[in-house]
Tab-separated table of C-alpha atoms in Angstrom:
chain	number	residue	atom	x	y	z
A	1	UNK	CA	-0.715	-8.656	-14.133
A	2	UNK	CA	0.461	-5.358	-12.692
A	3	UNK	CA	0.521	-2.525	-15.222
A	4	UNK	CA	3.801	-1.017	-13.938
A	5	UNK	CA	5.902	-4.010	-15.097
A	6	UNK	CA	8.465	-3.059	-17.733
A	7	UNK	CA	7.674	-3.854	-21.396
A	8	UNK	CA	8.188	-7.506	-22.176
A	9	UNK	CA	11.495	-7.180	-24.126
A	10	UNK	CA	13.064	-5.017	-21.401
A	11	UNK	CA	11.774	-7.329	-18.658
A	12	UNK	CA	13.162	-10.414	-20.330
A	13	UNK	CA	16.534	-8.637	-20.799
A	14	UNK	CA	16.556	-7.875	-17.105
A	15	UNK	CA	15.835	-11.535	-16.253
A	16	UNK	CA	18.700	-12.704	-18.549
A	17	UNK	CA	21.043	-10.207	-16.924
A	18	UNK	CA	20.260	-11.456	-13.425
A	19	UNK	CA	20.462	-15.043	-14.596
A	20	UNK	CA	23.974	-14.400	-15.985
A	21	UNK	CA	25.066	-12.528	-12.820
A	22	UNK	CA	23.800	-15.167	-10.372
A	23	UNK	CA	25.334	-18.023	-12.345
A	24	UNK	CA	28.756	-16.366	-12.689
A	25	UNK	CA	28.633	-15.440	-9.038
A	26	UNK	CA	27.904	-19.029	-8.102
A	27	UNK	CA	30.845	-20.261	-10.243
A	28	UNK	CA	33.097	-17.713	-8.553
A	29	UNK	CA	32.085	-19.009	-5.113
A	30	UNK	CA	32.875	-22.588	-6.189
A	31	UNK	CA	36.335	-21.505	-7.394
A	32	UNK	CA	36.999	-19.718	-4.120
A	33	UNK	CA	35.987	-22.836	-2.155
A	34	UNK	CA	38.423	-24.966	-4.178
A	35	UNK	CA	36.068	-27.892	-4.565
A	36	UNK	CA	37.833	-31.082	-5.556
A	37	UNK	CA	34.654	-32.962	-6.337
A	38	UNK	CA	33.441	-30.765	-9.237
A	39	UNK	CA	32.821	-33.814	-11.394
A	40	UNK	CA	29.965	-34.788	-9.087
A	41	UNK	CA	28.362	-31.348	-8.963
A	42	UNK	CA	24.841	-30.956	-10.350
A	43	UNK	CA	23.376	-27.454	-10.638
A	44	UNK	CA	19.743	-26.430	-10.515
A	45	UNK	CA	18.721	-22.867	-11.364
A	46	UNK	CA	15.302	-21.436	-10.415
A	47	UNK	CA	13.793	-18.425	-12.097
A	48	UNK	CA	10.832	-16.824	-10.256
A	49	UNK	CA	9.242	-13.901	-12.038
A	50	UNK	CA	6.153	-11.730	-11.950
A	51	UNK	CA	5.517	-12.448	-15.634
A	52	UNK	CA	6.023	-15.727	-17.424
A	53	UNK	CA	9.423	-15.958	-19.088
A	54	UNK	CA	9.249	-19.634	-20.009
A	55	UNK	CA	9.939	-18.680	-23.629
A	56	UNK	CA	13.482	-17.954	-22.446
A	57	UNK	CA	13.991	-21.614	-21.635
A	58	UNK	CA	15.752	-22.343	-24.968
A	59	UNK	CA	18.057	-19.348	-24.377
A	60	UNK	CA	18.919	-19.733	-20.734
A	61	UNK	CA	19.580	-23.464	-20.571
A	62	UNK	CA	22.205	-23.569	-23.423
A	63	UNK	CA	23.821	-20.431	-21.951
A	64	UNK	CA	24.087	-22.067	-18.511
A	65	UNK	CA	25.590	-25.221	-19.974
A	66	UNK	CA	28.230	-23.190	-21.781
A	67	UNK	CA	29.119	-21.295	-18.631
A	68	UNK	CA	29.380	-24.409	-16.517
A	69	UNK	CA	31.540	-26.120	-19.178
A	70	UNK	CA	33.908	-23.116	-19.166
A	71	UNK	CA	33.937	-22.232	-15.494
A	72	UNK	CA	33.253	-25.483	-13.655
A	73	UNK	CA	34.523	-28.340	-15.932
A	74	UNK	CA	32.837	-31.555	-14.980
A	75	UNK	CA	29.818	-29.942	-13.339
A	76	UNK	CA	26.447	-30.710	-14.928
A	77	UNK	CA	23.316	-28.615	-15.336
A	78	UNK	CA	20.442	-30.569	-13.834
A	79	UNK	CA	17.421	-28.239	-14.373
A	80	UNK	CA	16.349	-24.753	-15.118
A	81	UNK	CA	13.004	-24.285	-13.364
A	82	UNK	CA	10.464	-21.504	-13.895
A	83	UNK	CA	7.789	-20.269	-11.484
A	84	UNK	CA	5.465	-17.247	-11.585
A	85	UNK	CA	4.695	-15.008	-8.600
A	86	UNK	CA	2.779	-11.977	-9.822
A	87	UNK	CA	3.307	-10.204	-6.478
A	88	UNK	CA	7.109	-10.108	-6.517
A	89	UNK	CA	8.411	-6.633	-5.759
A	90	UNK	CA	10.729	-4.737	-8.106
A	91	UNK	CA	12.735	-5.788	-10.061
A	92	UNK	CA	9.939	-8.425	-10.324
A	93	UNK	CA	12.216	-11.433	-10.725
A	94	UNK	CA	14.531	-13.572	-8.622
A	95	UNK	CA	17.109	-16.165	-9.708
A	96	UNK	CA	18.608	-18.796	-7.381
A	97	UNK	CA	21.494	-21.176	-8.214
A	98	UNK	CA	21.918	-24.295	-6.103
A	99	UNK	CA	24.221	-27.298	-6.374
A	100	UNK	CA	24.293	-30.784	-4.999
A	101	UNK	CA	26.737	-33.656	-5.396
A	102	UNK	CA	25.637	-36.529	-7.545
A	103	UNK	CA	24.366	-39.317	-5.330
A	104	UNK	CA	22.545	-36.985	-2.957
A	105	UNK	CA	18.704	-36.962	-3.046
A	106	UNK	CA	17.515	-35.214	-6.211
A	107	UNK	CA	14.354	-33.120	-6.672
A	108	UNK	CA	11.484	-34.734	-8.603
A	109	UNK	CA	12.126	-34.895	-12.323
A	110	UNK	CA	10.456	-32.202	-14.398
A	111	UNK	CA	8.025	-33.230	-17.174
A	112	UNK	CA	9.282	-33.356	-20.733
A	113	UNK	CA	7.511	-30.078	-21.528
A	114	UNK	CA	7.096	-28.357	-18.192
A	115	UNK	CA	4.384	-25.742	-17.864
A	116	UNK	CA	4.233	-22.775	-15.571
A	117	UNK	CA	3.336	-23.945	-12.104
A	118	UNK	CA	-0.392	-23.582	-11.432
A	119	UNK	CA	-0.087	-23.771	-7.672
A	120	UNK	CA	-0.967	-20.599	-5.762
A	121	UNK	CA	1.641	-18.704	-3.735
A	122	UNK	CA	1.570	-19.835	-0.104
A	123	UNK	CA	2.045	-17.725	2.970
A	124	UNK	CA	4.196	-19.331	5.632
A	125	UNK	CA	4.094	-17.915	9.122
A	126	UNK	CA	6.693	-19.072	11.656
A	127	UNK	CA	5.988	-17.999	15.246
A	128	UNK	CA	7.957	-18.197	18.427
A	129	UNK	CA	5.727	-17.600	21.382
A	130	UNK	CA	3.144	-14.821	20.798
A	131	UNK	CA	5.443	-11.840	20.198
A	132	UNK	CA	7.642	-13.131	17.406
A	133	UNK	CA	6.023	-13.895	14.029
A	134	UNK	CA	7.812	-14.044	10.698
A	135	UNK	CA	5.930	-14.240	7.359
A	136	UNK	CA	7.317	-15.630	4.066
A	137	UNK	CA	5.796	-16.071	0.584
A	138	UNK	CA	6.441	-19.404	-1.097
A	139	UNK	CA	6.248	-19.885	-4.869
A	140	UNK	CA	6.084	-23.442	-6.124
A	141	UNK	CA	9.584	-24.769	-6.912
A	142	UNK	CA	11.380	-28.098	-6.838
A	143	UNK	CA	14.211	-26.556	-4.855
A	144	UNK	CA	14.627	-27.246	-1.128
A	145	UNK	CA	14.759	-23.986	0.807
A	146	UNK	CA	16.777	-23.844	4.017
A	147	UNK	CA	15.038	-22.520	7.163
A	148	UNK	CA	17.993	-20.661	8.589
A	149	UNK	CA	18.912	-18.390	11.510
A	150	UNK	CA	21.963	-16.275	11.168
A	151	UNK	CA	23.847	-14.683	8.273
A	152	UNK	CA	22.946	-16.094	4.896
A	153	UNK	CA	25.402	-18.663	3.512
A	154	UNK	CA	26.924	-17.812	0.144
A	155	UNK	CA	25.594	-20.978	-1.411
A	156	UNK	CA	21.989	-20.031	-0.851
A	157	UNK	CA	20.193	-17.425	-2.970
A	158	UNK	CA	16.648	-18.351	-2.003
A	159	UNK	CA	15.886	-19.313	1.616
A	160	UNK	CA	13.634	-18.807	4.585
A	161	UNK	CA	15.679	-16.567	6.856
A	162	UNK	CA	15.041	-16.092	10.561
A	163	UNK	CA	16.563	-13.061	12.318
A	164	UNK	CA	19.879	-13.486	14.037
A	165	UNK	CA	18.464	-12.188	17.356
A	166	UNK	CA	16.072	-15.188	17.627
A	167	UNK	CA	18.415	-17.090	19.908
A	168	UNK	CA	15.814	-19.775	20.701
A	169	UNK	CA	16.442	-21.225	17.241
A	170	UNK	CA	19.859	-22.840	16.679
A	171	UNK	CA	22.136	-21.294	14.057
A	172	UNK	CA	22.435	-22.953	10.673
A	173	UNK	CA	20.023	-24.745	8.354
A	174	UNK	CA	18.797	-27.717	10.302
A	175	UNK	CA	15.643	-28.056	8.227
A	176	UNK	CA	14.775	-27.565	4.600
A	177	UNK	CA	11.311	-26.866	3.196
A	178	UNK	CA	9.899	-27.529	-0.273
A	179	UNK	CA	6.616	-26.454	-1.814
A	180	UNK	CA	6.182	-28.408	-5.048
A	181	UNK	CA	3.237	-29.873	-7.004
A	182	UNK	CA	0.803	-28.764	-4.327
A	183	UNK	CA	2.632	-30.434	-1.435
A	184	UNK	CA	4.704	-28.958	1.351
A	185	UNK	CA	7.495	-31.086	2.786
A	186	UNK	CA	10.292	-30.611	5.289
A	187	UNK	CA	13.602	-32.450	5.369
A	188	UNK	CA	16.147	-32.770	8.117
A	189	UNK	CA	19.663	-31.757	7.005
A	190	UNK	CA	22.949	-33.146	8.349
A	191	UNK	CA	23.702	-29.797	9.993
A	192	UNK	CA	24.070	-29.457	13.757
A	193	UNK	CA	23.977	-33.139	14.865
A	194	UNK	CA	24.068	-31.834	18.438
A	195	UNK	CA	20.343	-30.936	17.966
A	196	UNK	CA	17.349	-33.178	17.458
A	197	UNK	CA	14.438	-31.862	15.305
A	198	UNK	CA	10.833	-32.924	15.776
A	199	UNK	CA	8.091	-31.874	13.324
A	200	UNK	CA	4.475	-32.424	14.211
A	201	UNK	CA	5.541	-34.885	16.927
A	202	UNK	CA	7.852	-36.894	14.666
A	203	UNK	CA	11.615	-36.948	15.182
A	204	UNK	CA	13.546	-36.610	11.910
A	205	UNK	CA	16.866	-38.209	11.017
A	206	UNK	CA	19.226	-36.516	8.521
A	207	UNK	CA	17.777	-36.840	4.971
A	208	UNK	CA	14.306	-37.856	6.234
A	209	UNK	CA	11.424	-36.072	4.616
A	210	UNK	CA	7.940	-35.383	6.019
A	211	UNK	CA	4.832	-33.943	4.440
A	212	UNK	CA	3.260	-31.238	6.569
A	213	UNK	CA	-0.220	-29.957	6.881
A	214	UNK	CA	-1.652	-26.437	7.157
A	215	UNK	CA	-0.389	-25.959	10.747
A	216	UNK	CA	1.818	-27.599	13.276
A	217	UNK	CA	5.101	-27.302	15.211
A	218	UNK	CA	8.819	-27.610	14.811
A	219	UNK	CA	10.877	-28.437	17.898
A	220	UNK	CA	14.633	-28.032	18.232
A	221	UNK	CA	16.004	-29.985	21.165
A	222	UNK	CA	19.499	-30.111	22.707
A	223	UNK	CA	19.925	-31.841	26.062
A	224	UNK	CA	17.149	-30.630	28.324
A	225	UNK	CA	16.523	-27.526	26.224
A	226	UNK	CA	13.674	-27.360	23.685
A	227	UNK	CA	12.549	-24.477	21.509
A	228	UNK	CA	9.233	-24.509	19.622
A	229	UNK	CA	8.393	-22.796	16.361
A	230	UNK	CA	4.682	-22.979	15.355
A	231	UNK	CA	4.002	-22.839	11.648
A	232	UNK	CA	0.901	-21.867	9.645
A	233	UNK	CA	0.492	-22.354	5.886
A	234	UNK	CA	-2.332	-20.758	3.834
A	235	UNK	CA	-2.916	-19.514	0.341
A	236	UNK	CA	-2.162	-15.863	-0.209
A	237	UNK	CA	-5.251	-13.699	-0.472
A	238	UNK	CA	-5.446	-10.415	-2.430
């Protein structure tokens, strides 16, 4: 553990502050969008931190439930997930809030007494041709992370962003990725039906999931045009 981390009480206070800010921000976005299906909304909150804060579980979950009851009546808290990434930069923690409508595919259920994930942080490299390579660090989490080109959508706080200038990749989140329980999977989203997506030679239909290996390719196709992103996954080395 890095020595320059704040003392534990101060660090936990900082995590709680960000948790509160991200959750209230998410609620505000839902109000702005005027969702009529709030009764079907299920919310998952992920806390990634450089130091374990799992002891905050009994504080953060009841707080989140109270906020949702007050701000988004009918919405339900699904999970509060914790992951540790000791190499996170300052402020050494990151909170993401994501929602889905009841009836949509759910992440795997957490155990009754979840422990801190033991999986190592993975390094994901996405490459377009030889001159364009983008590197991302993946901590184990049950959340699906959108692979997206273009400005970040307000609903996503934790994603795999590609630069806007990479015109070979279609805008939007056509593909989600999840690193959970030692496995890496991708999932085709309903976005951009004008494009077909092929991963490691297999065409994916909306909602279809595919486990991927340490390396392979992602193809976006529209008409006669195809763009290829090569991917590489490996454990982070320090």
